[in-house]
Coordinates of N, CA and C in Angstrom, one line a residue:
X1292 N -30.1 15.9 -22.0 CA -30.2 15.5 -23.0 C -29.9 16.7 -24.3
X1293 N -29.2 16.7 -25.2 CA -28.9 17.8 -26.0 C -28.8 17.1 -27.7
X1294 N -30.2 16.7 -28.0 CA -30.4 16.2 -29.3 C -30.2 17.1 -30.4
X1295 N -29.2 16.7 -31.4 CA -28.9 17.2 -32.7 C -29.9 17.4 -33.4
X1296 N -30.7 16.8 -33.7 CA -31.8 16.5 -34.6 C -32.9 17.3 -34.3
X1297 N -33.1 17.5 -32.9 CA -34.1 18.4 -32.5 C -33.8 19.7 -32.7
X1298 N -32.4 20.0 -32.3 CA -32.0 21.5 -32.4 C -32.2 21.9 -33.7
X1299 N -31.7 21.1 -34.6 CA -31.8 21.0 -35.8 C -33.3 21.5 -36.6
X1300 N -34.2 21.2 -35.7 CA -35.6 21.1 -36.3 C -36.0 22.4 -35.7
X1301 N -35.7 23.0 -34.5 CA -36.3 23.7 -33.4 C -35.9 25.4 -33.9
X1302 N -34.5 25.3 -34.1 CA -33.7 26.4 -34.3 C -34.3 27.5 -35.4
X1303 N -34.9 27.1 -36.7 CA -35.5 27.9 -37.7 C -36.7 28.6 -37.2
X1304 N -37.3 27.8 -36.1 CA -38.9 28.3 -35.5 C -38.3 29.4 -34.7
X1305 N -37.3 29.7 -34.4 CA -37.2 31.3 -33.4 C -37.1 32.2 -34.2
X1306 N -36.8 32.2 -35.5 CA -36.9 33.3 -36.6 C -38.4 33.2 -37.4
X1307 N -39.5 32.6 -37.0 CA -40.7 32.3 -37.5 C -41.2 33.8 -37.1
X1308 N -42.1 34.3 -38.2 CA -42.9 35.5 -38.5 C -43.9 35.4 -36.8
X1309 N -44.6 34.5 -36.6 CA -45.6 34.3 -35.5 C -44.7 34.3 -34.1
X1310 N -44.9 35.2 -33.0 CA -44.7 35.4 -32.2 C -44.9 33.9 -31.1
X1311 N -46.1 33.5 -31.5 CA -46.6 32.2 -30.9 C -45.7 31.2 -31.1
X1312 N -45.1 31.1 -32.4 CA -44.2 30.0 -33.1 C -42.7 30.1 -32.3
X1313 N -42.6 31.6 -32.3 CA -41.2 31.7 -31.5 C -41.2 31.4 -29.9
X1314 N -42.1 31.7 -29.4 CA -42.3 31.5 -28.1 C -42.3 29.8 -27.6
X1315 N -43.0 29.0 -28.5 CA -43.4 27.7 -28.1 C -42.0 26.8 -28.7
X1316 N -41.3 27.4 -29.5 CA -39.9 26.7 -30.1 C -39.2 27.0 -28.6
X1317 N -38.9 28.3 -27.7 CA -38.5 28.4 -26.7 C -38.6 27.6 -25.6
X1318 N -40.0 27.1 -25.5 CA -40.5 26.3 -24.6 C -40.0 24.8 -24.9
X1319 N -40.0 24.7 -26.3 CA -39.4 23.4 -26.8 C -38.2 22.8 -26.1
X1320 N -37.3 24.2 -26.4 CA -36.0 23.9 -26.1 C -35.7 23.4 -24.4
X1321 N -36.7 24.3 -23.7 CA -36.4 24.3 -22.5 C -37.0 22.6 -21.8
X1322 N -38.0 22.4 -22.5 CA -38.6 21.1 -22.0 C -37.9 19.8 -22.2
X1323 N -37.1 20.3 -23.8 CA -36.3 19.0 -24.2 C -34.9 18.9 -23.5
X1324 N -34.9 19.9 -22.8 CA -33.3 20.0 -22.5 C -32.1 20.2 -23.3
X1325 N -32.7 20.7 -24.6 CA -31.8 20.8 -25.8 C -31.0 22.3 -25.7
X1326 N -30.2 22.6 -25.9 CA -29.4 24.0 -26.0 C -29.8 24.7 -27.2
X1327 N -30.5 25.7 -27.0 CA -30.9 26.5 -28.1 C -29.5 27.5 -28.5
X1328 N -29.7 27.7 -29.7 CA -28.6 28.6 -30.5 C -28.9 30.3 -29.8
X1329 N -27.6 30.6 -29.4 CA -27.6 31.9 -28.8 C -28.1 33.4 -29.5
X1330 N -27.6 33.3 -30.6 CA -27.9 34.1 -31.7 C -29.3 34.3 -32.0
X1331 N -30.2 33.2 -32.0 CA -31.7 33.4 -32.0 C -32.4 33.6 -31.0
X1332 N -31.9 33.4 -29.7 CA -32.5 34.0 -28.3 C -32.1 35.2 -28.0
X1333 N -31.1 35.7 -28.5 CA -30.5 37.3 -28.2 C -31.6 38.0 -28.9
X1334 N -32.0 37.5 -30.4 CA -32.6 38.4 -31.1 C -34.3 38.2 -30.8
X1335 N -34.7 37.2 -30.0 CA -35.7 37.0 -29.2 C -36.0 38.2 -28.4
X1336 N -35.0 38.3 -27.5 CA -35.0 39.5 -26.4 C -35.5 40.8 -27.2
X1337 N -35.2 41.1 -28.4 CA -35.6 42.4 -28.8 C -37.1 42.5 -29.0
X1338 N -37.4 41.5 -29.0 CA -39.1 41.4 -29.5 C -39.8 42.3 -28.6
X1339 N -40.9 42.7 -29.6 CA -41.9 43.7 -28.6 C -42.8 42.7 -27.8
X1340 N -43.0 41.6 -27.9 CA -44.0 40.7 -27.4 C -43.4 40.2 -25.9
X1341 N -43.7 40.7 -24.4 CA -43.1 40.6 -23.5 C -43.1 39.0 -23.2
X1342 N -44.1 38.4 -23.6 CA -44.0 36.6 -23.4 C -43.0 36.0 -24.4
X1343 N -42.7 36.6 -25.4 CA -41.7 35.9 -26.3 C -40.3 36.4 -25.6
X1344 N -40.2 37.6 -25.0 CA -38.9 38.0 -24.4 C -38.8 36.8 -23.1
X1345 N -39.6 36.8 -22.3 CA -39.6 35.8 -21.0 C -39.3 34.4 -21.6
X1346 N -40.0 33.9 -22.8 CA -39.5 32.5 -22.9 C -38.1 32.4 -23.5
X1347 N -37.5 33.5 -24.1 CA -36.3 33.6 -24.8 C -35.3 33.5 -23.4
X1348 N -35.6 34.1 -22.5 CA -34.8 34.3 -21.3 C -34.6 33.0 -20.6
X1349 N -35.9 32.5 -20.5 CA -35.9 31.1 -19.6 C -34.8 30.0 -20.3
X1350 N -35.0 30.2 -22.1 CA -33.9 29.5 -22.5 C -32.4 29.7 -22.5
X1351 N -32.5 31.0 -22.5 CA -31.1 31.5 -22.5 C -30.4 31.0 -21.2
X1352 N -31.1 30.9 -20.1 CA -30.6 30.4 -19.0 C -30.1 29.3 -18.9
X1353 N -30.6 28.5 -20.0 CA -30.1 27.1 -20.1 C -28.6 26.8 -20.8
X1354 N -28.6 27.7 -21.5 CA -26.9 28.0 -22.0 C -25.9 28.5 -21.3
X1355 N -24.6 27.9 -21.1 CA -23.5 28.4 -20.1 C -23.6 29.9 -20.5
X1356 N -23.2 30.5 -19.6 CA -23.3 32.2 -19.3 C -22.0 32.3 -20.3
X1357 N -20.9 31.8 -20.5 CA -19.9 32.4 -21.1 C -20.0 32.1 -22.6
X1358 N -20.8 31.7 -23.0 CA -21.4 31.5 -24.5 C -22.0 32.6 -25.0
X1359 N -22.5 33.6 -23.9 CA -23.4 34.5 -24.5 C -23.2 35.7 -23.5
X1360 N -22.6 35.9 -22.4 CA -22.7 37.2 -21.5 C -22.1 38.1 -22.1
X1361 N -21.0 38.1 -22.8 CA -20.3 39.4 -22.9 C -21.1 40.1 -24.6
X1362 N -21.8 39.0 -25.3 CA -22.3 39.7 -26.2 C -23.5 40.3 -26.3
X1363 N -24.3 39.6 -25.1 CA -25.6 40.1 -24.8 C -25.6 41.5 -24.0
X1364 N -24.5 41.4 -23.0 CA -24.3 42.5 -22.4 C -23.8 44.1 -23.2
X1365 N -23.0 43.7 -24.2 CA -22.7 44.7 -25.2 C -23.8 45.2 -26.3
X1366 N -25.0 44.6 -26.0 CA -26.1 44.9 -26.9 C -26.5 46.3 -26.7
X1367 N -26.9 46.9 -28.2 CA -27.4 48.3 -28.1 C -28.8 48.2 -27.7
X1368 N -29.6 47.3 -27.8 CA -30.9 47.1 -27.4 C -31.1 46.8 -25.8
X1369 N -31.8 47.8 -25.0 CA -31.9 47.7 -23.5 C -32.6 46.3 -23.2
X1370 N -33.7 45.8 -23.8 CA -34.2 44.6 -23.8 C -33.4 43.4 -23.4
X1371 N -32.4 43.7 -24.5 CA -31.2 42.3 -24.4 C -30.5 42.3 -23.3
X1372 N -30.2 43.7 -22.9 CA -29.1 43.8 -21.8 C -30.0 43.3 -20.3
X1373 N -31.1 44.0 -20.0 CA -31.8 43.9 -19.0 C -32.1 42.4 -18.7
X1374 N -32.5 41.7 -19.6 CA -33.1 40.2 -19.5 C -31.7 39.4 -19.5
X1375 N -30.7 40.0 -20.2 CA -29.3 39.2 -19.9 C -29.0 39.1 -18.1
X1376 N -28.9 40.5 -18.1 CA -28.7 40.9 -16.6 C -29.8 39.8 -15.5
X1377 N -30.9 39.8 -15.6 CA -31.6 38.8 -14.7 C -31.5 37.5 -15.1
X1378 N -31.0 37.0 -16.3 CA -30.7 35.7 -16.7 C -29.6 35.2 -15.9
X1379 N -28.5 36.3 -15.9 CA -27.1 35.8 -15.2 C -27.3 35.7 -13.7
X1380 N -28.2 36.6 -13.2 CA -28.9 36.7 -11.9 C -29.4 35.3 -11.1
X1381 N -30.1 34.6 -12.1 CA -30.6 33.6 -12.0 C -29.7 32.2 -12.2
X1382 N -29.3 32.3 -13.1 CA -28.5 31.4 -13.3 C -27.0 30.9 -13.3
X1383 N -26.3 32.3 -13.2 CA -24.8 32.2 -13.0 C -24.8 33.5 -12.1
X1384 N -24.9 33.6 -10.9 CA -24.8 35.1 -9.9 C -23.7 35.1 -9.7
X1385 N -22.5 34.6 -9.8 CA -21.2 34.7 -9.5 C -20.4 35.5 -11.1
X1386 N -21.2 35.3 -12.0 CA -20.9 35.7 -13.3 C -20.7 37.3 -13.4
X1387 N -21.8 37.8 -12.4 CA -21.7 39.8 -12.6 C -22.3 39.6 -11.0
X1388 N -21.5 40.7 -10.5 CA -21.9 41.0 -9.2 C -22.8 42.2 -9.2
X1389 N -23.2 42.4 -7.9 CA -24.5 43.5 -7.8 C -24.1 45.0 -8.1
X1390 N -22.7 45.3 -7.9 CA -22.2 46.6 -8.4 C -22.1 46.6 -9.8
X1391 N -21.5 45.6 -10.4 CA -21.5 45.4 -11.9 C -22.8 45.6 -12.4
X1392 N -23.9 44.9 -11.9 CA -25.4 45.2 -12.4 C -25.7 46.4 -12.4
X1393 N -25.1 47.3 -11.3 CA -25.3 48.6 -11.0 C -24.8 49.6 -12.7
X1394 N -23.6 49.1 -12.5 CA -23.1 49.8 -13.7 C -23.6 49.6 -15.0
X1395 N -24.0 48.2 -15.2 CA -24.8 48.1 -16.6 C -26.3 49.1 -16.6
X1396 N -26.7 49.2 -15.3 CA -28.0 50.1 -15.3 C -27.4 51.6 -15.8
X1397 N -26.4 52.0 -14.9 CA -25.8 53.5 -14.9 C -25.7 53.7 -16.9
X1398 N -25.0 52.6 -17.3 CA -24.6 52.9 -18.6 C -25.9 52.8 -20.0
X1399 N -27.0 52.3 -19.1 CA -28.5 52.0 -19.9 C -28.9 53.6 -19.8
X1400 N -28.7 54.2 -18.5 CA -29.4 55.6 -18.4 C -28.4 56.8 -18.5
X1401 N -27.2 56.4 -19.2 CA -26.1 57.4 -19.5 C -26.9 58.8 -20.1
X1402 N -27.7 58.5 -20.7 CA -28.2 59.7 -21.4 C -29.7 60.2 -20.8
X1403 N -30.0 59.8 -19.6 CA -31.2 59.9 -18.9 C -32.3 58.7 -19.6
X1404 N -33.4 59.1 -19.4 CA -34.5 58.5 -19.9 C -34.4 58.2 -21.5
X1405 N -34.0 59.4 -22.4 CA -33.8 59.3 -23.7 C -33.4 58.0 -24.4
X1406 N -34.4 57.7 -25.2 CA -34.0 56.5 -26.2 C -34.8 55.2 -25.4
X1407 N -35.1 55.1 -24.0 CA -35.7 54.1 -23.4 C -37.5 54.1 -23.4
X1408 N -37.8 53.3 -24.0 CA -39.1 52.9 -23.9 C -39.6 53.0 -22.5
X1409 N -41.1 53.2 -22.1 CA -41.6 53.1 -20.8 C -41.2 51.9 -20.3
X1410 N -41.2 50.7 -21.2 CA -41.0 49.0 -20.7 C -39.5 48.7 -20.4
X1411 N -38.5 49.7 -21.3 CA -37.3 49.3 -21.0 C -36.8 50.0 -19.5
X1412 N -37.4 51.1 -19.4 CA -36.9 51.9 -18.3 C -37.3 51.3 -17.3
X1413 N -38.7 50.7 -17.1 CA -39.0 50.1 -15.7 C -38.1 48.8 -15.7
X1414 N -37.9 48.3 -16.8 CA -36.9 46.9 -16.8 C -35.6 47.3 -16.1
X1415 N -35.1 48.4 -16.4 CA -33.6 49.0 -15.8 C -34.0 49.1 -14.3
X1416 N -35.1 50.0 -13.7 CA -35.2 50.1 -12.5 C -35.3 48.9 -11.8
X1417 N -35.9 48.1 -12.2 CA -36.2 46.6 -11.3 C -34.9 45.8 -11.4
X1418 N -34.3 46.1 -12.4 CA -32.5 45.3 -12.1 C -32.1 46.2 -11.3
X1419 N -31.9 47.2 -10.9 CA -31.3 48.3 -10.2 C -32.0 47.7 -8.9
X1420 N -33.1 47.4 -8.7 CA -34.0 47.0 -7.2 C -33.2 45.6 -6.6
X1421 N -33.1 44.7 -7.9 CA -32.2 43.4 -7.8 C -31.1 43.4 -7.3
X1422 N -30.3 44.6 -7.8 CA -28.9 44.8 -7.3 C -28.7 45.0 -6.0
X1423 N -29.8 45.9 -5.6 CA -30.0 46.4 -4.1 C -30.2 45.4 -3.1
X1424 N -31.1 44.7 -3.4 CA -31.5 43.5 -2.8 C -30.2 42.3 -2.6
X1425 N -29.3 42.3 -3.6 CA -28.1 41.8 -3.6 C -26.8 42.5 -2.8
X1426 N -26.9 43.4 -2.3 CA -26.4 44.1 -1.6 C -25.6 45.4 -2.4
X1427 N -25.6 45.9 -3.6 CA -25.0 46.7 -3.9 C -25.1 48.1 -3.3
X1428 N -24.2 48.8 -3.4 CA -24.0 49.9 -2.6 C -23.1 50.9 -3.2
X1429 N -22.7 52.0 -2.5 CA -21.6 52.8 -3.1 C -22.2 54.1 -4.1
X1430 N -21.1 55.1 -4.3 CA -21.5 56.2 -4.8 C -22.5 56.3 -6.2
X1431 N -22.3 55.1 -6.9 CA -22.9 55.1 -8.2 C -24.3 54.8 -8.3
X1432 N -24.6 54.1 -7.4 CA -26.0 54.0 -6.6 C -26.7 55.0 -6.0
X1433 N -26.0 55.9 -5.3 CA -26.7 57.0 -5.1 C -26.5 58.0 -6.0
X1434 N -26.1 58.1 -7.0 CA -26.3 58.7 -8.2 C -27.3 58.5 -8.8
X1435 N -27.5 57.3 -9.0 CA -28.8 56.6 -10.0 C -30.1 57.0 -8.9
X1436 N -30.0 57.0 -7.7 CA -31.0 57.4 -6.9 C -31.3 58.5 -7.2
X1437 N -30.4 59.8 -7.2 CA -30.7 61.2 -7.6 C -31.2 61.3 -9.0
X1438 N -30.6 60.4 -10.0 CA -31.2 60.7 -11.2 C -32.8 60.1 -11.5
X1439 N -33.0 58.9 -10.9 CA -34.5 58.6 -10.5 C -35.4 59.6 -10.0
X1440 N -34.7 60.2 -9.1 CA -35.5 61.5 -8.3 C -35.7 62.5 -9.1
X1441 N -35.0 62.9 -10.1 CA -35.1 63.9 -11.2 C -36.2 63.6 -12.3
X1442 N -36.2 62.3 -12.6 CA -37.1 62.0 -13.5 C -38.6 61.6 -13.0
X1443 N -38.8 61.8 -11.6 CA -40.1 61.4 -10.8 C -40.8 62.7 -10.9
X1444 N -42.4 62.4 -11.0 CA -42.9 61.2 -11.6 C -42.8 61.7 -13.2
X1445 N -43.0 60.4 -13.8 CA -43.0 60.2 -15.2 C -44.0 60.3 -15.9
X1446 N -45.3 59.9 -15.1 CA -46.5 60.1 -15.5 C -47.0 58.5 -15.9
X1447 N -46.2 57.7 -16.1 CA -46.5 56.3 -16.1 C -46.8 55.4 -14.9
X1448 N -47.4 55.0 -14.5 CA -48.1 54.5 -13.1 C -47.2 53.3 -12.8
X1449 N -46.9 52.2 -13.5 CA -46.2 51.0 -13.0 C -44.5 51.7 -12.7
X1450 N -43.9 52.6 -13.5 CA -42.8 53.2 -13.3 C -42.9 54.0 -12.3
X1451 N -43.7 54.9 -11.8 CA -43.7 55.5 -10.6 C -43.8 54.7 -9.5
X1452 N -44.7 53.7 -9.2 CA -44.5 53.1 -8.2 C -43.3 52.5 -7.8
X1453 N -42.6 51.8 -8.7 CA -41.3 51.2 -8.4 C -40.2 52.2 -8.2
X1454 N -40.4 53.4 -8.9 CA -39.3 54.2 -8.6 C -39.5 55.0 -7.4
X1455 N -41.0 55.3 -6.7 CA -40.9 55.5 -5.4 C -40.3 54.6 -4.3
X1456 N -40.8 53.3 -4.6 CA -40.1 52.4 -3.9 C -38.4 52.5 -3.6
X1457 N -37.9 52.8 -5.0 CA -36.3 52.7 -4.9 C -35.9 54.2 -4.5
X1458 N -36.6 55.1 -4.2 CA -36.4 56.4 -3.7 C -36.2 56.3 -2.1
X1459 N -37.3 55.3 -1.6 CA -37.4 55.1 -0.2 C -36.1 54.0 0.4
X1460 N -35.7 53.4 -0.5 CA -34.7 52.4 0.0 C -33.5 53.2 -0.1
X1461 N -33.4 53.9 -1.0 CA -31.9 54.5 -1.0 C -32.2 56.0 -0.2
X1462 N -33.1 56.2 0.4 CA -33.4 57.5 1.4 C -32.7 58.5 0.5
X1463 N -33.1 58.7 -0.7 CA -32.7 59.9 -1.5 C -33.2 61.3 -1.2
X1464 N -32.6 62.1 -0.8 CA -32.6 63.6 -0.3 C -33.7 64.1 -1.4
X1465 N -34.7 64.9 -0.7 CA -35.5 65.4 -1.7 C -36.8 64.5 -2.2
X1466 N -36.6 62.9 -1.8 CA -37.7 62.2 -2.2 C -39.1 62.4 -1.7
X1467 N -38.9 62.8 0.0 CA -40.3 62.9 0.5 C -40.9 64.2 0.0
X1468 N -40.7 65.1 -0.3 CA -41.5 66.4 -1.0 C -42.0 65.4 -2.3
X1469 N -41.4 65.0 -3.3 CA -41.9 64.4 -4.2 C -43.0 63.3 -4.2
X1470 N -42.8 62.5 -3.2 CA -44.0 61.3 -3.2 C -44.9 61.9 -2.4
X1471 N -45.0 63.0 -1.4 CA -46.0 63.6 -0.7 C -47.1 63.9 -1.9
X1472 N -46.6 64.7 -2.9 CA -47.5 65.3 -3.6 C -48.7 64.5 -4.6
X1473 N -48.2 63.1 -4.8 CA -49.5 62.4 -5.3 C -50.5 62.0 -4.0
X1474 N -50.2 62.3 -3.0 CA -51.2 62.3 -2.0 C -52.4 63.2 -1.9
X1475 N -51.7 64.4 -2.8 CA -52.7 65.3 -2.8 C -53.4 65.7 -4.2
X1476 N -52.9 65.0 -5.2 CA -53.5 64.6 -6.6 C -54.6 63.9 -6.6
X1477 N -55.0 64.0 -8.0 CA -56.3 63.2 -8.3 C -56.1 61.5 -8.9
X1478 N -55.0 61.1 -7.7 CA -54.4 59.5 -7.9 C -55.6 58.7 -7.4
X1479 N -55.7 57.5 -7.9 CA -56.6 56.6 -7.3 C -56.5 56.2 -5.8
X1480 N -57.5 55.9 -5.3 CA -57.0 55.4 -3.8 C -55.9 54.2 -3.6
X1481 N -56.1 53.2 -4.7 CA -54.9 52.6 -4.7 C -53.6 53.1 -4.8
X1482 N -53.5 54.2 -5.8 CA -52.4 54.6 -5.9 C -51.8 55.4 -4.5
X1483 N -52.6 56.2 -4.0 CA -52.4 56.9 -3.0 C -51.8 56.1 -1.7
X1484 N -52.5 54.7 -1.5 CA -52.1 54.0 -0.6 C -50.8 53.4 -0.8
X1485 N -50.5 53.4 -1.9 CA -49.1 52.7 -2.3 C -48.4 53.7 -2.1
X1486 N -48.4 55.2 -2.6 CA -47.4 56.0 -2.0 C -47.2 56.4 -0.5
X1487 N -48.3 56.3 0.4 CA -48.2 55.9 1.8 C -47.5 55.2 2.5
X1488 N -47.6 54.1 1.8 CA -46.8 52.7 2.3 C -45.3 53.2 2.3
X1489 N -44.9 53.7 0.9 CA -43.6 53.6 0.6 C -43.0 54.9 1.5
X1490 N -44.0 56.0 1.8 CA -43.5 56.8 2.8 C -43.2 56.4 4.2
X1491 N -43.9 55.4 4.2 CA -43.8 54.9 5.9 C -42.5 54.6 6.1
X1492 N -41.7 53.9 4.9 CA -40.2 53.8 5.2 C -39.3 54.8 4.7
X1493 N -39.5 55.9 4.4 CA -38.6 56.9 4.3 C -38.6 57.8 5.3
X1494 N -37.0 57.7 5.8 CA -37.1 58.3 6.7 C -36.2 60.0 6.6
X1495 N -35.8 60.1 5.5 CA -35.1 61.2 5.2 C -36.0 62.5 4.5
X1496 N -35.4 63.6 4.8 CA -36.1 64.8 3.9 C -37.4 65.2 4.5
X1497 N -37.7 64.7 5.6 CA -39.1 65.4 6.3 C -39.0 66.6 6.8
X1498 N -39.9 67.5 6.7 CA -39.9 68.7 7.7 C -41.7 69.0 8.2
X1499 N -41.7 69.7 8.8 CA -42.8 69.9 9.6 C -44.5 69.9 8.4
X1500 N -44.1 70.9 7.2 CA -45.1 71.0 6.3 C -45.3 69.8 5.9
X1501 N -44.4 68.7 5.3 CA -44.8 67.4 4.9 C -45.2 66.7 5.7
X1502 N -45.1 66.8 6.8 CA -45.5 65.8 7.8 C -46.9 65.9 8.1
X1503 N -47.3 67.3 8.1 CA -48.9 67.7 8.1 C -49.5 67.3 7.0
X1504 N -49.0 67.5 5.6 CA -49.7 67.1 4.5 C -49.9 65.4 4.8
X1505 N -48.9 64.5 5.0 CA -49.2 63.3 5.4 C -50.2 62.9 6.1
X1506 N -50.7 64.0 7.2 CA -51.5 63.3 8.4 C -53.0 64.0 7.8
X1507 N -52.9 64.8 7.1 CA -54.0 65.4 6.3 C -54.5 64.4 5.6
X1508 N -53.5 63.5 4.8 CA -54.1 62.5 3.9 C -54.7 61.4 4.6
X1509 N -54.1 60.9 5.9 CA -54.5 59.9 6.7 C -56.1 60.1 7.2
X1510 N -56.1 61.5 7.8 CA -57.7 62.2 8.2 C -58.7 62.1 6.9
X1511 N -58.2 62.1 5.9 CA -59.2 62.1 4.5 C -59.6 60.7 4.2
X1512 N -58.9 59.4 4.8 CA -59.1 58.6 4.4 C -60.2 57.6 5.4
X1513 N -60.4 58.5 6.4 CA -61.3 57.8 7.4 C -62.7 57.6 7.0
X1514 N -63.2 58.1 5.7 CA -64.4 57.8 5.2 C -64.2 56.6 4.0
X1515 N -63.0 56.3 3.8 CA -62.9 55.4 2.8 C -63.8 54.2 2.9
X1516 N -64.4 53.3 2.0 CA -64.9 52.1 2.3 C -64.1 51.3 1.3
X1517 N -64.2 50.0 1.7 CA -63.4 48.9 0.9 C -63.4 47.7 1.7
X1518 N -63.1 46.6 1.3 CA -62.8 45.4 1.8 C -62.8 45.4 3.3
X1519 N -62.6 44.0 3.8 CA -62.8 43.8 5.1 C -61.5 44.2 5.5
X1520 N -60.3 44.1 4.8 CA -59.1 44.4 5.3 C -58.5 45.8 5.1
X1521 N -58.9 46.7 4.7 CA -58.7 47.7 4.1 C -58.3 48.7 5.3
X1522 N -59.6 48.9 6.0 CA -59.0 49.9 7.4 C -57.8 49.5 8.1
X1523 N -57.8 48.2 8.6 CA -56.6 47.5 9.2 C -55.5 47.9 8.3
X1524 N -55.5 47.7 7.4 CA -54.4 47.9 6.1 C -53.5 49.4 6.3
X1525 N -54.7 50.0 6.3 CA -54.3 51.8 6.4 C -53.9 52.2 7.8
X1526 N -54.4 51.4 8.8 CA -53.8 51.5 10.3 C -52.5 51.0 10.3
X1527 N -52.1 49.9 9.8 CA -50.7 49.4 9.5 C -49.9 50.3 9.2
X1528 N -50.3 50.9 8.0 CA -49.5 51.8 7.5 C -48.9 53.2 8.5

């Protein structure tokens, strides 16, 4: 269904001052099966409200990719770019290859983290993770891995958690030394467990001193108390 009158009624609401109204308008486009105007959706992808960005992306996925792909990927706003890549992966996976998605991330990070908010940086990192899941590989991927290593740790817990995963998947030289360090710091037990789990999958860059630090961490967890599955979870790591 593509009701012209409904489209005319909903389109102005995408530019409403209220994020709630903007989100509801996107949802109404999706529920009704009516194609939303591309410009309105791309503008909402710039929103500081993550729920508005989510709703706009879902609505954008209902619009043929050839109507918005070029414009979205050329945007100077990183939220527009990362959400566009995700929308393409979900709705038109053949429109952007995994290696091309890596290229998009490389372009976003061409000046390092400068200019990117924590949210935008985390989104770029997750787009790279999706590209790797889809089979991306090659020198540019390795260069990005080194770039993330140089930035680790950032001090932002969600970003550092994802960065550690990425470094382990890419087997970046030098990652073991950096990821072991939080185990010796004042991180929460949950964060320490996360890094220990990541290190379980990292095969590169170990030496005797780093292995001893990891073993020392295992020893100190013997007295930790938690839920019924906590001790077996640590044993599995």
